[in-house]
Coordinates of C-alpha atoms and ligand atoms in Angstrom, one line a residue:
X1 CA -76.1 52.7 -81.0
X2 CA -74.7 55.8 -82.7
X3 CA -71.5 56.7 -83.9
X4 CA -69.2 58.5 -86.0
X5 CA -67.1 55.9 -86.9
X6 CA -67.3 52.4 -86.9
X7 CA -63.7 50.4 -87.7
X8 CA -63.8 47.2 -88.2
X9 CA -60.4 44.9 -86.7
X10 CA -58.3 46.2 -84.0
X11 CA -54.8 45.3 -85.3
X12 CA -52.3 47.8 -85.6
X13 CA -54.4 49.5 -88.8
X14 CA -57.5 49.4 -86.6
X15 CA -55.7 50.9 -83.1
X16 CA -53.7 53.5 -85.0
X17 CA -56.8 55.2 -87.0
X18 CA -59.3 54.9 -84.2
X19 CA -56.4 57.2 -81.8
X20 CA -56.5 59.5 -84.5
X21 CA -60.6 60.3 -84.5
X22 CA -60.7 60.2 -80.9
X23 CA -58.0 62.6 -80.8
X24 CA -60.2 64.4 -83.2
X25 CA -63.3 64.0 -80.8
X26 CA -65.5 61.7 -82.6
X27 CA -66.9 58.7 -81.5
X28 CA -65.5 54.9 -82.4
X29 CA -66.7 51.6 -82.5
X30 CA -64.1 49.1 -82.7
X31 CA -65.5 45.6 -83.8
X32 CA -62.7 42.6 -83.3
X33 CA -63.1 39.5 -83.9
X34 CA -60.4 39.0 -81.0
X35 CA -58.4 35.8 -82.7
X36 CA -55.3 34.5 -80.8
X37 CA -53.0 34.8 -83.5
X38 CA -52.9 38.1 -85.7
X39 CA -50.7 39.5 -87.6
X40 CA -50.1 42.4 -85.2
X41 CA -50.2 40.0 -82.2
X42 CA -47.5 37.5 -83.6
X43 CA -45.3 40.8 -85.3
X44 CA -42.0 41.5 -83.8
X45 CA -42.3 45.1 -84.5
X46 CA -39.1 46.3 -85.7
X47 CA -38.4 49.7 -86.6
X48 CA -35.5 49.1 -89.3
X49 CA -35.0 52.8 -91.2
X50 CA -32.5 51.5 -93.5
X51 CA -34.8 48.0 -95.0
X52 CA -33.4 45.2 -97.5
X53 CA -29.9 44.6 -99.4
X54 CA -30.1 48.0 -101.3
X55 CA -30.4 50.0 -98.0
X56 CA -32.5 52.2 -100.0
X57 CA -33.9 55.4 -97.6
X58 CA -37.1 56.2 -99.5
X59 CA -38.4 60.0 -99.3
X60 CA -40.4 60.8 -96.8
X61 CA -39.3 58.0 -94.5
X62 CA -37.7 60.8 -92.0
X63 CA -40.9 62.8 -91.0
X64 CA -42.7 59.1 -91.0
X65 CA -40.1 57.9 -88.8
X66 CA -39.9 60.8 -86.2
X67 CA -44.1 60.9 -86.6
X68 CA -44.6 57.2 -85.4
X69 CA -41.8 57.7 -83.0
X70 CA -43.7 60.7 -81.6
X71 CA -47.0 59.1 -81.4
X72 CA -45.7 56.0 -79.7
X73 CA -44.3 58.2 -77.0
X74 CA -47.1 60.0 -76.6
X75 CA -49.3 57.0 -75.8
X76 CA -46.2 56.0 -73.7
X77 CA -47.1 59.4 -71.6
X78 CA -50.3 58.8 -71.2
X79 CA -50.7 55.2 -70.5
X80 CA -47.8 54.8 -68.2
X81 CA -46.5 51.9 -70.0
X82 CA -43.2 51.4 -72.8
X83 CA -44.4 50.1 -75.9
X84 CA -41.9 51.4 -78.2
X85 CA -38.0 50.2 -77.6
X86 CA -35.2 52.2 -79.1
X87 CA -32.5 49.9 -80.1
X88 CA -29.6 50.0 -82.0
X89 CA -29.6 47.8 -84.9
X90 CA -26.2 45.8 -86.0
X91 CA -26.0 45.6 -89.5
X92 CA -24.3 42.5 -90.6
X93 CA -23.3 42.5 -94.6
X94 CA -24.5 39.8 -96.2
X95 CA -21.8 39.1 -98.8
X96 CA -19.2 41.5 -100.2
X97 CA -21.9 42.5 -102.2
X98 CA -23.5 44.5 -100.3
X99 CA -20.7 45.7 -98.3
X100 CA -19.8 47.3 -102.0
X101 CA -23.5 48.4 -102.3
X102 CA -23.3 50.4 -98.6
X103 CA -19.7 51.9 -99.4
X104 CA -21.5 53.5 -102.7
X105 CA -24.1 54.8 -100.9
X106 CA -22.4 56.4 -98.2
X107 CA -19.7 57.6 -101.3
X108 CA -22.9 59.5 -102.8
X109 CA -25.1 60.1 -100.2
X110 CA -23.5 60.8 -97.0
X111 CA -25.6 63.4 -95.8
X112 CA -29.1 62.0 -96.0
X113 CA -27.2 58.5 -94.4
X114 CA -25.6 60.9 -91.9
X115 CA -28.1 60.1 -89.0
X116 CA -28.9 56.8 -89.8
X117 CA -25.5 55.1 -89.0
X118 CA -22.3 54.6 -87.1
X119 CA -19.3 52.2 -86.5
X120 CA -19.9 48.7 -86.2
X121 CA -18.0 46.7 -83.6
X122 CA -18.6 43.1 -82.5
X123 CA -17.1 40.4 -80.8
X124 CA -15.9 38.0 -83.8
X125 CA -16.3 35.0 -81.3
X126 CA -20.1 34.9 -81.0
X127 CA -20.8 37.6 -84.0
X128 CA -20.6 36.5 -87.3
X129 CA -19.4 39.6 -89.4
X130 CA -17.0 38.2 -92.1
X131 CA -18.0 41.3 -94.5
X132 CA -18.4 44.1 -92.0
X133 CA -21.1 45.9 -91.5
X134 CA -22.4 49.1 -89.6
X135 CA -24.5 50.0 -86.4
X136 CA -27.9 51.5 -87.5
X137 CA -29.2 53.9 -85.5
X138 CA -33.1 55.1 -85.0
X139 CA -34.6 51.5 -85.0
X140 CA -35.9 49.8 -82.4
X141 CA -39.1 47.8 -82.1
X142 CA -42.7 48.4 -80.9
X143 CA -44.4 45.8 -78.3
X144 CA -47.3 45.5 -80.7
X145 CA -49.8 42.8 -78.5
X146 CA -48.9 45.7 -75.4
X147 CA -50.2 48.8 -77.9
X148 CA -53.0 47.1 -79.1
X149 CA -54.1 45.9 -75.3
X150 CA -53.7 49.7 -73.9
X151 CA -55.6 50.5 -76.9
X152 CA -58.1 48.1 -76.3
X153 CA -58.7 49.0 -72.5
X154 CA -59.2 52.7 -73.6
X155 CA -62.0 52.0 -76.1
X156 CA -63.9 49.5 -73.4
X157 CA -63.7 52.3 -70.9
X158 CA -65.0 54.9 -73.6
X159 CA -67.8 52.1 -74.4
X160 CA -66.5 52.2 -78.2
X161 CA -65.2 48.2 -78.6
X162 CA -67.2 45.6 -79.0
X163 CA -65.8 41.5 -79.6
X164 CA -67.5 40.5 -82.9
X165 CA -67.2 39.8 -86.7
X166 CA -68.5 42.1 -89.4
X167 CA -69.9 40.5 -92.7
X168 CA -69.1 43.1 -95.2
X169 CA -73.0 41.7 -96.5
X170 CA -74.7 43.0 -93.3
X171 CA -73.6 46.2 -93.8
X172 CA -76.8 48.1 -95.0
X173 CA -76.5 51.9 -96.6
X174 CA -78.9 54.8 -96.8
X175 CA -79.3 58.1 -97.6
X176 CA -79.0 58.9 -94.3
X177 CA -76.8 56.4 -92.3
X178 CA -75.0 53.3 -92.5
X179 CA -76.1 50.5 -90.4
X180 CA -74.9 47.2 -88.9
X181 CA -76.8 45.3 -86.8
X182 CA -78.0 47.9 -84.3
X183 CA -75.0 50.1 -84.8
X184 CA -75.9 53.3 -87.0
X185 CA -72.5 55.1 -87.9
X186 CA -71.8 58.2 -90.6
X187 CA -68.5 56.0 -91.3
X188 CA -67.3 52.6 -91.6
X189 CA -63.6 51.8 -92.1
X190 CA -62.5 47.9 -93.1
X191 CA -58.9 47.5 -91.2
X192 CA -59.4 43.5 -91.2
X193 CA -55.7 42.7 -92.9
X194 CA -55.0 39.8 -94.9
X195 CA -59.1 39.5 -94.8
X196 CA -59.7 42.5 -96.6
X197 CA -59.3 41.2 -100.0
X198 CA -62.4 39.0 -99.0
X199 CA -64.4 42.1 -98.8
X200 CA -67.9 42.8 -101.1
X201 CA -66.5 46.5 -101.2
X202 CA -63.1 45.5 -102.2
X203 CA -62.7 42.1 -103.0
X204 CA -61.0 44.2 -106.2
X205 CA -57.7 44.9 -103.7
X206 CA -55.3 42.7 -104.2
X207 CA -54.6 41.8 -100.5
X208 CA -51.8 38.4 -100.4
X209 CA -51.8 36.8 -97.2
X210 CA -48.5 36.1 -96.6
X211 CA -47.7 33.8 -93.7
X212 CA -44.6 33.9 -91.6
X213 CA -42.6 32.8 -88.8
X214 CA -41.3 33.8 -85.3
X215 CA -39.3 32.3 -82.8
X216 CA -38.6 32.9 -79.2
X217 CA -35.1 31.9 -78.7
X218 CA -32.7 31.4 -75.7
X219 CA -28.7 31.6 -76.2
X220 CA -26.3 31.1 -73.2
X221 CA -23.7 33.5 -73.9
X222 CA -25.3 36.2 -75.7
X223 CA -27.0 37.6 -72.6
X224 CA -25.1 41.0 -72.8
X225 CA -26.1 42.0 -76.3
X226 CA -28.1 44.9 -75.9
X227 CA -28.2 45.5 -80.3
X228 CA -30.7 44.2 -82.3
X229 CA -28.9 42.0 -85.3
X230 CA -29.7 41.9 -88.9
X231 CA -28.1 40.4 -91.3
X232 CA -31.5 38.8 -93.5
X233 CA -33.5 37.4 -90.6
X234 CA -32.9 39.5 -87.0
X235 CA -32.3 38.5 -83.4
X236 CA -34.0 41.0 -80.8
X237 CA -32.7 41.1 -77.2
X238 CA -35.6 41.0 -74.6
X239 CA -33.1 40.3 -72.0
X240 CA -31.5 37.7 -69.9
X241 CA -29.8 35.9 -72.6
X242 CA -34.0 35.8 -74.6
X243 CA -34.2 36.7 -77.8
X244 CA -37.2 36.6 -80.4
X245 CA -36.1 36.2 -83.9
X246 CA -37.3 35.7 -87.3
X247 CA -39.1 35.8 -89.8
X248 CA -40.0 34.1 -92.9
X249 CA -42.1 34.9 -95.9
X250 CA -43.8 31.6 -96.8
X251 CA -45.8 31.6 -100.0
X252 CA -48.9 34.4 -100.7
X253 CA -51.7 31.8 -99.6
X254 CA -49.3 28.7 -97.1
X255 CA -51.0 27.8 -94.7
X256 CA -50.3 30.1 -91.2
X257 CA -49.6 26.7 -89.1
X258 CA -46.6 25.8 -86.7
X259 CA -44.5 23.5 -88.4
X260 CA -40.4 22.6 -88.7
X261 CA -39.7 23.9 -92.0
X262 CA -40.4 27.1 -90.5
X263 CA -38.6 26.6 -87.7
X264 CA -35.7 25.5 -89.7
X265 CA -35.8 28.4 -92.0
X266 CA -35.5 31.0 -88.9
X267 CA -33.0 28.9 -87.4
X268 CA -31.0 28.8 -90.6
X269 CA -31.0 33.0 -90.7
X270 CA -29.8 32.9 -87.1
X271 CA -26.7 30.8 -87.9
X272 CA -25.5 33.4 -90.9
X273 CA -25.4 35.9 -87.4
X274 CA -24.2 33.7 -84.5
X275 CA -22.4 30.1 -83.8
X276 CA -23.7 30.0 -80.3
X277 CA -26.9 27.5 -80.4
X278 CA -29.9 28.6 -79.5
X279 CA -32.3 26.5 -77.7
X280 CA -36.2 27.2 -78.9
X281 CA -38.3 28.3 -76.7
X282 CA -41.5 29.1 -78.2
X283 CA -42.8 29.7 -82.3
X284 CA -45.3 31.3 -84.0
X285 CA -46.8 32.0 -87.0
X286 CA -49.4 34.9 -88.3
X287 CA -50.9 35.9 -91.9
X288 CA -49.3 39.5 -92.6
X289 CA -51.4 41.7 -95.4
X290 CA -49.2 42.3 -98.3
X291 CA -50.9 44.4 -101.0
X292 CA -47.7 45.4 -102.8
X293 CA -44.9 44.4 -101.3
X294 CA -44.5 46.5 -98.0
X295 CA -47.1 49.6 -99.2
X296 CA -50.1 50.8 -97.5
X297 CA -53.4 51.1 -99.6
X298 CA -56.3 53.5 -98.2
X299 CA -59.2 55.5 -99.4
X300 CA -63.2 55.3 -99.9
X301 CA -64.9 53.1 -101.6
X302 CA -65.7 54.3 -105.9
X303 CA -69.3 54.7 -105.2
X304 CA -70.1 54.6 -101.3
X305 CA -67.3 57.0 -100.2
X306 CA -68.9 57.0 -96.5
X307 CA -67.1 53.1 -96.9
X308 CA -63.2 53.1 -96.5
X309 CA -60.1 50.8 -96.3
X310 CA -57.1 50.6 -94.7
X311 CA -54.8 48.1 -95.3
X312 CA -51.0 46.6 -96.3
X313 CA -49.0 47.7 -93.3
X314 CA -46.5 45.0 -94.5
X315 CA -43.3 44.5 -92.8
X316 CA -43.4 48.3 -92.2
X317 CA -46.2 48.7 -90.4
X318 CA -44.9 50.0 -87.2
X319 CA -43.0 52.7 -88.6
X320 CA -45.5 54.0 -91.6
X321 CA -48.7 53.2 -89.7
X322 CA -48.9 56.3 -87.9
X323 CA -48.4 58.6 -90.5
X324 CA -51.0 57.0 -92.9
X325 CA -53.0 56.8 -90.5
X326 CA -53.1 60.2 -89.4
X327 CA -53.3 60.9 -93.6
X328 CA -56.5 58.6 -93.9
X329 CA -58.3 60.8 -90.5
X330 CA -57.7 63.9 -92.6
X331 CA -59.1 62.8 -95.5
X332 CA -62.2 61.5 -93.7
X333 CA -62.5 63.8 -91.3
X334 CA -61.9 67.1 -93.9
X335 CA -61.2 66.0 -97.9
X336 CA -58.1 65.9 -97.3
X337 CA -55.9 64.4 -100.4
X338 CA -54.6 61.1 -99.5
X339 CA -50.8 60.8 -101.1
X340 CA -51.0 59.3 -104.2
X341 CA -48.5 56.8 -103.7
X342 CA -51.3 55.4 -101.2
X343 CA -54.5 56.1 -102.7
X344 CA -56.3 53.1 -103.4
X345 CA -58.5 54.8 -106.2
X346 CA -56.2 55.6 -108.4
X347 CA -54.0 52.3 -108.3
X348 CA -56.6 49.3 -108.3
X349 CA -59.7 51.4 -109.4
Ligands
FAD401 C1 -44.1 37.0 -88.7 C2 -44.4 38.4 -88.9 C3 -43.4 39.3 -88.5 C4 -43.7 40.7 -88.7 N1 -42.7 41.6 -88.3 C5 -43.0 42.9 -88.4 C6 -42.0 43.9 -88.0 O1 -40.9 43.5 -87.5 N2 -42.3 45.2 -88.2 C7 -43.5 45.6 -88.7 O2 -43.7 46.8 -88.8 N3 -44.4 44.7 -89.1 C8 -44.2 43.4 -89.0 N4 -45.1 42.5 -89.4 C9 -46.3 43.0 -90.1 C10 -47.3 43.6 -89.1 O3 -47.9 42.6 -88.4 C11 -48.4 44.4 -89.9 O4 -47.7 45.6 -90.4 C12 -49.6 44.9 -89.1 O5 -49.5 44.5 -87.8 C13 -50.8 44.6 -89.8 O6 -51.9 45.1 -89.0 P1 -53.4 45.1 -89.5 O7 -54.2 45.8 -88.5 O8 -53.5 45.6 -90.9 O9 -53.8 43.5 -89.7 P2 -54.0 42.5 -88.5 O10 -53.0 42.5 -87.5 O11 -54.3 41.2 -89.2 O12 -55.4 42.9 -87.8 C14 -56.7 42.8 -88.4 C15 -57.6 42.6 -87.3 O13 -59.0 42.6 -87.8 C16 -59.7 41.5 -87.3 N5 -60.7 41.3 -88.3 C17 -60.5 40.9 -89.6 N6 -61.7 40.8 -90.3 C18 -62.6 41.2 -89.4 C19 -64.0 41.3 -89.5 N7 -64.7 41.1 -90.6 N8 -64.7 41.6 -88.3 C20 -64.1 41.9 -87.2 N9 -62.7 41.8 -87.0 C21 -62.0 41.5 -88.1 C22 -58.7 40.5 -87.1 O14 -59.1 39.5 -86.2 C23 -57.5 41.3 -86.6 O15 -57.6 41.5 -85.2 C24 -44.9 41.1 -89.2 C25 -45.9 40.2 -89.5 C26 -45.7 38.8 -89.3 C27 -46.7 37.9 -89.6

C-alpha cells in the first residue's frame, strides 16, 4: 500500500494532523494501537482560556482559541454530531491571593481581559466562593472519545486506518521511500504521546508521562448548574445532576492505575468548590504527554526530515491542538517555518 502520509496513534495529535492533509488532499494511514484507556480517551477536554493561579493570557492564545473553535465546528457541520460544548466557566478564587492577583490584572490589562470575563454570581448555599471570583467566558469542553470516533469512521471509510502497533525499528528508509511492513509512504509522523519519548528517532525528547485522574460524579442538588467550576480541580455539568471532575497530576512515571488516593485527591478539589456530597460513579485514569509543562513539540527528524513528531498536547491540548497542527501540515506539506516556540530542532537538538 501507498501513501502520502502515514501517522502513527490516533489520539487527539494523531486525528487533528491527519484532517489537516486530507483537507489538503493527500492520502493517510492511521496506525492505532486502539488501547482502552488513552490519554485523549480518559481527557475531560476543557477549553479554560484563562489557565492556572496567575491567569496569565499568553500571545497568540486568541487566534489559537477562535482556530480550534472553528475547526471543531466545522467537523460539527459535517458530521452531524456536537463535539465541542461551550460553557461558561465559574472561576472560584482560591485564596485572597489570587483574588489580589485577578484585581491587578484587570487594573493593567483590561482590554486584552475584556472578552474573556464577566460577573460571577453563585448560590453561597451549594457554591463555595469565600474569595469571589469571576464567570470566564469562551471555555467549554471538547467530547474527545466522540472526535476521535467520527474521526476514526472517516479514515475506515477512506481505507486510510488500520488497528496496529508501529515499532519505530521496523521502519525502513530509502532513497526513494519509507517503508513499514507493506506500507510504502513519502512521510511518517510519530503522534504516539507519552510513548514518544520511547522512540529510536527521538528517544532524545523529553516526553514525561504524567498520570492523572478523573471521576464521574453524581450530586443531588446541583442538577441545575449549567457552569463549569474551577477553582484548582473542575466540576463539568453533563446533565441531570452528572458531573465529571478532576484531575490530578501524579508523579512523571506513577503508575496510570485506579486506586483511592486518586480518588481522594479529586474528591478533596471538589470539596474546596461545593459542600453537597457527591456520590462516585465511575474513575479513571490515563498517562497524559508532558514535554514541558503544557507545550507542544513538533518538527522532522535532524537527519531523516521525511520522519516527524508531534507531541506534548498537555492539559491544552484541545485548544492549541488545532493550530499546531495545522502549523506542522504547512511545514510538511510546503517548508513552512514551524514557530519557534514549538520547534523541536532548535530546543532538544
Ligand atoms: C486525566 C487527564 C485529564 C486531561 N484533561 C484535559 C483537558 O481538560 N483539556 C485538554 O486539552 N487536555 C486534557 N488532557 C490532556 C489530553 O489528553 C492531551 O492533550 C491529548 O489528548 C494528548 O493526545 P495525544 O494524541 O498526543 O496522545 P494520546 O491520547 O496518548 O494518543 C496517542 C495514541 O497513539 C497510540 N500509539 C502510541 N504509540 C503507538 C505505536 N507505536 N503504534 C501505534 N499506535 C500507537 C496510542 O494507543 C494512542 O491511541 C488530560 C489528560 C488526562 C490524562
Amino acid at each position: 500500500m501507498k501513501t502520502d502520509f502515514l501517522i502513527v496513534g490516533q489520539g487527539l495529535a494523531g486525528s487533528l494532523l491527519a484532517w489537516h492533509f486530507l483537507d489538503a488532499g493527500k492520502r493517510v494511514l492511521v496506525v492505532d494501537r486502539d488501547e482502552a484507556e488513552t490519554s485523549s480517551k480518559v481527557a475531560a477536554g476543557l477549553v479554560t482560556p484563562l489557565a492556572g493561579g496567575r491567569f496569565h493570557l499568553p500571545d497568540g492564545l486568541e487566534e489559537r482559541l477562535d482556530f480550534a473553535r472553528s475547526f471543531y465546528w466545522k467537523h460539527e457541520e459535517l458530521s452531524g454530531e456536537v463535539f465541542f460544548h461551550h460553557r461558561r466557566i465559574a472561576r472560584l478564587f482560591r485564596d485572597a491571593l489570587e483574588a489580589e492577583v485577578w484585581k491587578n490584572r484587570l487594573d493593567r490589562e483590561s482590554g486584552r481581559y475584556a472578552r474573556f470575563h464577566g460577573p460571577l454570581q453563585v448560590d453561597a448555599e451549594r457554591i463555595s466562593a469565600p474569595w469571589g471570583g469571576f464567570e470566564m467566558r469562551e471555555g467549554g469542553w471538547l467530547d474527545v472519545p466522540a472526535f476521535l470516533e467520527y474521526t476514526r469512521r472517516v479514515l475506515l471509510e477512506r481505507v486510510s486506518y488500520a488497528i496496529g502497533q508501529v515499532d519505530s525499528r521496523e521502519i525502513l528508509t530509502s532513497a526513494s521511500s519509507i517503508r513499514w511492513k507493506n506500507v510504502e509512504a513519502s512521510h511518517v509522523v510519530f503522534c504516539e504521546g507519552w510513548r514518544g519519548g520511547q522512540n529510536r528517532f527521538f528517544d532524545w525528547v523529553p516526553v514525561r508521562p504524567t498520570p492523572g485522574d478523573i471521576l464521574d460524579l453524581e450530586i443531588a442538588g446541583l442538577g441545575d448548574e449549567t457552569r463549569i467550576l474551577n477553582k484548582g480541580g473542575w466540576l463539568i455539568p453533563l446533565g441531570d445532576g452528572r458531573f465529571r471532575a478532576g484531575s490530578t497530576y501524579r508523579p512523571v512515571g506513577a503508575t496510570a492505575e485506579v486506586s483511592a488516593i486518586g480518588r481522594d485527591e479529586v474528591l478533596a478539589k471538589i470539596a474546596l468548590m461545593t459542600s453537597l456530597t457527591p456520590a462516585v460513579t465511575g474513575h479513571r485514569c490515563a498517562i497524559r504527554p508532558t514535554i514541558r509543562r503544557s507545550q507542544v513539540f513538533m518538527g522532522r527528524h535532524p537527519s531523516e526530515p521525511r520522519i516527524a513528531f508531534f507531541n506534548g498536547l498537555g492539559s491544552k491540548g484541545v485548544l492549541n491542538g488545532p493550530w499546531h497542527a495545522s502549523r506542522l501540515a504547512d511545514h510538511l506539506l510546503s517548508g513552512a517555518p514551524l514557530p519557534a516556540a514549538t520547534d523541536l530542532l532548535l530546543h532538544f537538538h
